[in-house]
XYZ file of C-alpha atoms in Angstrom:
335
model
C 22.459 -29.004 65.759
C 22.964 -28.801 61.829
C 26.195 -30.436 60.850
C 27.188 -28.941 56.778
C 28.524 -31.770 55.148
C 31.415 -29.990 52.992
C 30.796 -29.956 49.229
C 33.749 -29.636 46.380
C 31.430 -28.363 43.590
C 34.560 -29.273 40.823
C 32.737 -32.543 41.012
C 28.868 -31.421 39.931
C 30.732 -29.547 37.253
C 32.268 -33.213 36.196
C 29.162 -34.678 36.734
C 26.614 -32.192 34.182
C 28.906 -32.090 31.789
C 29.932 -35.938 31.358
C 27.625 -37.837 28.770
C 24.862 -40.225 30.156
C 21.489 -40.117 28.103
C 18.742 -42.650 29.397
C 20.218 -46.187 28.433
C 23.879 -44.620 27.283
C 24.987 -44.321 30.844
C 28.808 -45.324 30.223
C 30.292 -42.498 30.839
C 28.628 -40.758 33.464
C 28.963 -44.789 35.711
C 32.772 -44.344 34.763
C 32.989 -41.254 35.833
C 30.816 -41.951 39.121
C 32.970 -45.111 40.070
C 35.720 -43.005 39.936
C 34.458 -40.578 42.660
C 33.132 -43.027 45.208
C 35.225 -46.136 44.668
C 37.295 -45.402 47.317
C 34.594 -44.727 50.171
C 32.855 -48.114 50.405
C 33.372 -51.486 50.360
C 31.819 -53.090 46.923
C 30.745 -51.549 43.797
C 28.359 -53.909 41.229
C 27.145 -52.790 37.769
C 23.469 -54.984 37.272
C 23.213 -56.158 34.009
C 20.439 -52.844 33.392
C 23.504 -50.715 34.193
C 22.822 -49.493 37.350
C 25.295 -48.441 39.803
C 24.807 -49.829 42.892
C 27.834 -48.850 45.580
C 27.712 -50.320 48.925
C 28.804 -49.492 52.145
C 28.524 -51.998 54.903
C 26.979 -51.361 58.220
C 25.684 -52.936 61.561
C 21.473 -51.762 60.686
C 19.258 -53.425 58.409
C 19.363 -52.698 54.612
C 19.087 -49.115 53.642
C 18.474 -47.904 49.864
C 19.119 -44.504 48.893
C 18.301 -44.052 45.168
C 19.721 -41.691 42.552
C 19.333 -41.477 39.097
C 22.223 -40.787 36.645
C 20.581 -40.248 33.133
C 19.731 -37.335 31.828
C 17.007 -36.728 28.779
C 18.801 -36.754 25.622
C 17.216 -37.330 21.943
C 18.171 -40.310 19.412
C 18.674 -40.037 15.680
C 15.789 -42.008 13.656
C 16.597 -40.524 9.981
C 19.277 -38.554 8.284
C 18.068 -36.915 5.151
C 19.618 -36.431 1.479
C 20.508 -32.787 2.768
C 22.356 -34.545 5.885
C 19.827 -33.070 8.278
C 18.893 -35.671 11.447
C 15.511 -36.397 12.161
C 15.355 -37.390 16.271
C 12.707 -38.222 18.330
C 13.042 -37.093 22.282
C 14.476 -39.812 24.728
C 12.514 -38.219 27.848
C 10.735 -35.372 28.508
C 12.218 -33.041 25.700
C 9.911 -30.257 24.752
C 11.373 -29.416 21.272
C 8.422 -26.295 21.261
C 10.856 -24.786 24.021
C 14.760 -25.846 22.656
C 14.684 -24.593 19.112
C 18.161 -22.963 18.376
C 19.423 -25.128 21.425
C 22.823 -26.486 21.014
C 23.020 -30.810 21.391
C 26.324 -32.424 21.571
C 26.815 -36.280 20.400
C 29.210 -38.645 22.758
C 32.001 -38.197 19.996
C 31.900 -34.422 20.430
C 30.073 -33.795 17.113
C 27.806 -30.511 17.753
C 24.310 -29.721 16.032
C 21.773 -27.157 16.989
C 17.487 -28.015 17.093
C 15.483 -26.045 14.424
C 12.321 -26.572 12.850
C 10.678 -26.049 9.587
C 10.137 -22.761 8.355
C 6.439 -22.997 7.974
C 4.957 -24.643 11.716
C 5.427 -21.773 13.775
C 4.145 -23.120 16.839
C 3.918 -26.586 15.850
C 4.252 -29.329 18.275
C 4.671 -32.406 16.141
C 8.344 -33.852 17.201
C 9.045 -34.742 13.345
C 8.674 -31.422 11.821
C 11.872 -30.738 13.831
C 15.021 -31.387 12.827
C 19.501 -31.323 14.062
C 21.337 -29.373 11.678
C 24.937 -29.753 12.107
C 28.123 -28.195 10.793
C 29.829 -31.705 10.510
C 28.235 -32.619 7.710
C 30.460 -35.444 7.042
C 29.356 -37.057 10.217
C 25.559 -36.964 9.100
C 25.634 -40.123 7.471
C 23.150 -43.118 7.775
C 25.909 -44.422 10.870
C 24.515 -41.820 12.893
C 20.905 -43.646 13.016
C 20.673 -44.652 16.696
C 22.889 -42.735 18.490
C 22.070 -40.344 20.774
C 22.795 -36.738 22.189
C 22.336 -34.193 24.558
C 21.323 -30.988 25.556
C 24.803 -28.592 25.448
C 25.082 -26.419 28.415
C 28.046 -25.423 30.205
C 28.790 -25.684 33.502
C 28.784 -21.634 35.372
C 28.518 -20.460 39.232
C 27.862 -17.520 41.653
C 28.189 -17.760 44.901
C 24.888 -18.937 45.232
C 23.469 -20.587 41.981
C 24.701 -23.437 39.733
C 23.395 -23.284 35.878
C 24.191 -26.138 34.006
C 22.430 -29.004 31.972
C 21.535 -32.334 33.697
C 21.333 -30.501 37.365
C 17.995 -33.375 37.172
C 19.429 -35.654 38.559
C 23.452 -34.925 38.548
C 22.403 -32.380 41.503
C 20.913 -35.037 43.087
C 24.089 -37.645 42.581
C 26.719 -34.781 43.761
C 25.073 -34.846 47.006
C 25.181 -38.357 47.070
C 28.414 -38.398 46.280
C 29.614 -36.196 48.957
C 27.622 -38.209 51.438
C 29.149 -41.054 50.639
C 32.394 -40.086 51.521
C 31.794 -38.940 54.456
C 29.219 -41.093 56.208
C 30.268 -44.194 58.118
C 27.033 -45.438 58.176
C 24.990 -47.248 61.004
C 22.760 -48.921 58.130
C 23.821 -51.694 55.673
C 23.824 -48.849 53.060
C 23.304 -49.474 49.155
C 23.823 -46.277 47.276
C 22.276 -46.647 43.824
C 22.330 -44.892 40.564
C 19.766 -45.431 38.994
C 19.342 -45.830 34.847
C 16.244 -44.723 32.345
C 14.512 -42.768 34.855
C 13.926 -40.045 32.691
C 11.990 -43.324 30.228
C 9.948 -44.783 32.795
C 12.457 -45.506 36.594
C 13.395 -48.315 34.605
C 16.748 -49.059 36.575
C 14.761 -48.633 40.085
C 12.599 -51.240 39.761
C 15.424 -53.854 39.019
C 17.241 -52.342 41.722
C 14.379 -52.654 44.126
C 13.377 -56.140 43.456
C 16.982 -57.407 43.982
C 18.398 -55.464 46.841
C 14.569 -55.569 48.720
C 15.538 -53.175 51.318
C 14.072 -52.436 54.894
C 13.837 -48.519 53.975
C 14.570 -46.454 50.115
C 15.083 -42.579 50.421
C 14.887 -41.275 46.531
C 17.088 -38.696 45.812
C 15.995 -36.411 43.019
C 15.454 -32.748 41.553
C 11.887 -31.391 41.532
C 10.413 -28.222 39.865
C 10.971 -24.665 41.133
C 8.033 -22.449 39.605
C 9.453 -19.382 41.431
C 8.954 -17.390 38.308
C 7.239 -14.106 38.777
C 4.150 -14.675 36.905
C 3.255 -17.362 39.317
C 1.222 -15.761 42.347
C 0.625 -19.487 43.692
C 4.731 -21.128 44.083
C 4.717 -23.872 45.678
C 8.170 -24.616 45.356
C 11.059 -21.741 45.403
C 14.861 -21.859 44.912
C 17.165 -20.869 48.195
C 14.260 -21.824 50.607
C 15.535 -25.272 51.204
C 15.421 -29.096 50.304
C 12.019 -30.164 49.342
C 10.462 -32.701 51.691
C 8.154 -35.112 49.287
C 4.458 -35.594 50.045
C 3.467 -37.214 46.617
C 3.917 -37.127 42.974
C 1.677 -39.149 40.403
C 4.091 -42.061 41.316
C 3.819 -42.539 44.929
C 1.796 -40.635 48.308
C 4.281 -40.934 50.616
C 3.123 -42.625 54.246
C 3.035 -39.760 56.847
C 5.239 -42.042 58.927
C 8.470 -41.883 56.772
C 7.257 -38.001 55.678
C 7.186 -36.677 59.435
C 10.270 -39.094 60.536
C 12.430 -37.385 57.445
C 10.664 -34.011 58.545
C 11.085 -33.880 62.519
C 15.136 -35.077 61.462
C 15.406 -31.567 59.406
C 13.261 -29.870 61.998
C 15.952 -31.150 64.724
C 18.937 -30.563 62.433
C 17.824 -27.139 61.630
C 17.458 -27.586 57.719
C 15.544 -25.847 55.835
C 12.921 -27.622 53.523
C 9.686 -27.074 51.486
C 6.844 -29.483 51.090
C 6.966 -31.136 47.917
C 3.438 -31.768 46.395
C 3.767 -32.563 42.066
C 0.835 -32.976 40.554
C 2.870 -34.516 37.912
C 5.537 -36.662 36.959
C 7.114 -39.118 38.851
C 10.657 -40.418 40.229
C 12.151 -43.790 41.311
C 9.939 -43.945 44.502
C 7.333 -44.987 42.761
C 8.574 -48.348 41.601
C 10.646 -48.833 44.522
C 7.290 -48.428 47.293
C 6.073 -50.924 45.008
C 8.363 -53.570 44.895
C 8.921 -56.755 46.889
C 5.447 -56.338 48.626
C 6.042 -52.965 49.481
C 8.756 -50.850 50.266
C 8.828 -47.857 53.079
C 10.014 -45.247 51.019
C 10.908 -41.411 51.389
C 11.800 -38.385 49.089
C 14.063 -35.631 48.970
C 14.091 -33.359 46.076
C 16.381 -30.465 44.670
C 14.558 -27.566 43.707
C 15.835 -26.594 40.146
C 14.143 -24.022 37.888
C 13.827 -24.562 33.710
C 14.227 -28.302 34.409
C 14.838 -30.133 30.851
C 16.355 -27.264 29.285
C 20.412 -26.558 28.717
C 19.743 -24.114 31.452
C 18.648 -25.421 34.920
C 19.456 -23.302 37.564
C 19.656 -24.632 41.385
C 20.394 -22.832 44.645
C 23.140 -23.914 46.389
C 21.902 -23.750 49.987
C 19.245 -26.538 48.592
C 21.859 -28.495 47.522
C 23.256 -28.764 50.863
C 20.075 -28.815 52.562
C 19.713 -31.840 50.418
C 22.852 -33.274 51.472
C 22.763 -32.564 54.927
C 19.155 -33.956 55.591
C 20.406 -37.120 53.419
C 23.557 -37.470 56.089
C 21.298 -36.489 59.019
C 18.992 -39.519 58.080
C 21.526 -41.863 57.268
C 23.342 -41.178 60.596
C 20.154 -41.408 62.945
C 20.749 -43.966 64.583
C 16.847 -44.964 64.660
C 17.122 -44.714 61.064
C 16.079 -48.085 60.182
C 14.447 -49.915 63.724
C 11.925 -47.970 64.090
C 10.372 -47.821 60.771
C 10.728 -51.579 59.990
């Protein structure tokens, strides 16, 4: 029998609107300690900046991570006219965010444009931040970053917010954590710079060198409806990962995490990504090899101001995350 793990979505509205570009996590680890501090036993901050949150158990060492960062853009150049010059700190399509809003840590706005004459153009430096603050366009601003501006809204059913990759992903993590009472030694980690290469993850992997990882992350809906061949939809469940260009998941862990949603009764889609990747792929690497699983959150416009997720997949995520973590076979049988 499905058991819902109960979600207080005032915290993934916290959580996509706080500031944490890849490798300017501050804020968004604050803000994260915060939530789970009380539900474990021992928080640590690695010298990369990862999170890592653990909550003692009875099992062998369990690993479920979760990046924090989101994509985000840096300033390389401010010109005589005060306009900023950026180049992309993940997978920022400029093409696709001209007249997008970006907001800077200290609250200083800007909005992406381009020059007048590339229509079409796909060269990052012919685009440009102009913002009404001029007198905060000076040469200081060289190096710091920003991100993509999008509010926080809800329906009954669908979240639309920025960052839903990966704060999606940490909300259900969050929510897990304070209600599991784990049968696993459990290390809950969030992860930095895995929108610039699962940089955090492969620190985190090499240190902890768990029994068992489960990667926690959002994955692309292409439910549009010029797409006759969808492969992954929003409201049709938790995607189930098979392989990205990272990592082909062992059809051990991928049945095991499947015949626990089957028995649960929650709902999931095959994930198959023919590109990209996500912390699993360092972490199955690491420390001679790692058993390693995926669950993904379906979201739709991913890297845009405006990625929309389903809440059913949320919980599906959530509540296949809790079902695996409370299996009691969860780690003996697959070490």
């Amino acid at each position: 029998m499905r058991e819902k793990i109960t979600l207080d979505y005032s915290v993934l509205n916290k959580l996509t609107q706080s500031f944490g570009p890849s490798g300017r996590e501050e804020s968004i680890r604050r803000l994260l300690i915060s939530l789970v501090k009380d539900h474990c036993d021992e928080i640590i901050c690695d010298r990369l900046g990862n999170l890592i949150v653990h909550k003692k158990g009875p099992g062998k060492k369990v690993l479920v991570a979760v990046h924090m960062d989101e994509i985000g853009l840096i300033i390389t150049n401010v010109d005589p006219k005060g306009f900023l010059r950026y180049s992309a700190v993940g997978g920022l399509r400029s093409r696709d965010l001209v007249h997008t809003r970006v907001r800077f840590e200290n609250d200083v706005y800007g909005m992406i444009s381009k020059e007048t004459d590339i229509y079409g153009e796909k060269k990052l430096e012919k685009y440009y931040i102009d913002s009404p603050a001029i007198e905060a366009c000076s040469q200081d601003l060289i190096g710091e970053m920003a991100v993509l501006f999008g509010p926080y809204n809800e329906s009954k059913d669908r979240v639309i917010a920025k960052s839903l990759d990966n704060r999606a992903g940490c909300f259900a993590a969050v929510e897990v954590l304070k209600q599991i009472q784990s049968r696993d030694d459990l290390y809950v980690v969030f992860t930095v710079q895995e929108e610039v290469g699962t940089r955090g993850a492969k620190i985190a992997a090499n240190v902890l060198q768990p029994d068992l990882a489960i990667v926690l992350d959002a994955t692309i809906a292409d439910d549009f409806p010029e797409n006759k061949n969808c492969t992954i939809a929003l409201g049709k469940g938790c995607g189930i990962k098979v392989m990205d260009r990272s990592i082909i998941i062992s059809p051990e862990i991928r049945e095991w995490i499947a015949g626990i949603a089957r028995e649960k009764q929650i709902p999931f889609q095959w994930e198959i990504l023919d590109k990209g990747g996500t912390d699993s792929g360092p972490i199955h690497l690491a420390h001679g090899g790692i058993l390693t699983g995926g669950i993904s959150i379906p979201i739709r416009h991913i890297h845009t101001p405006g990625e929309i997720a389903d809440k059913n997949d949320i919980q599906a995520a959530a509540d296949l995350l809790y079902a695996l973590l409370n299996t009691s076979e969860a780690s003996e049988r697959k070490t």
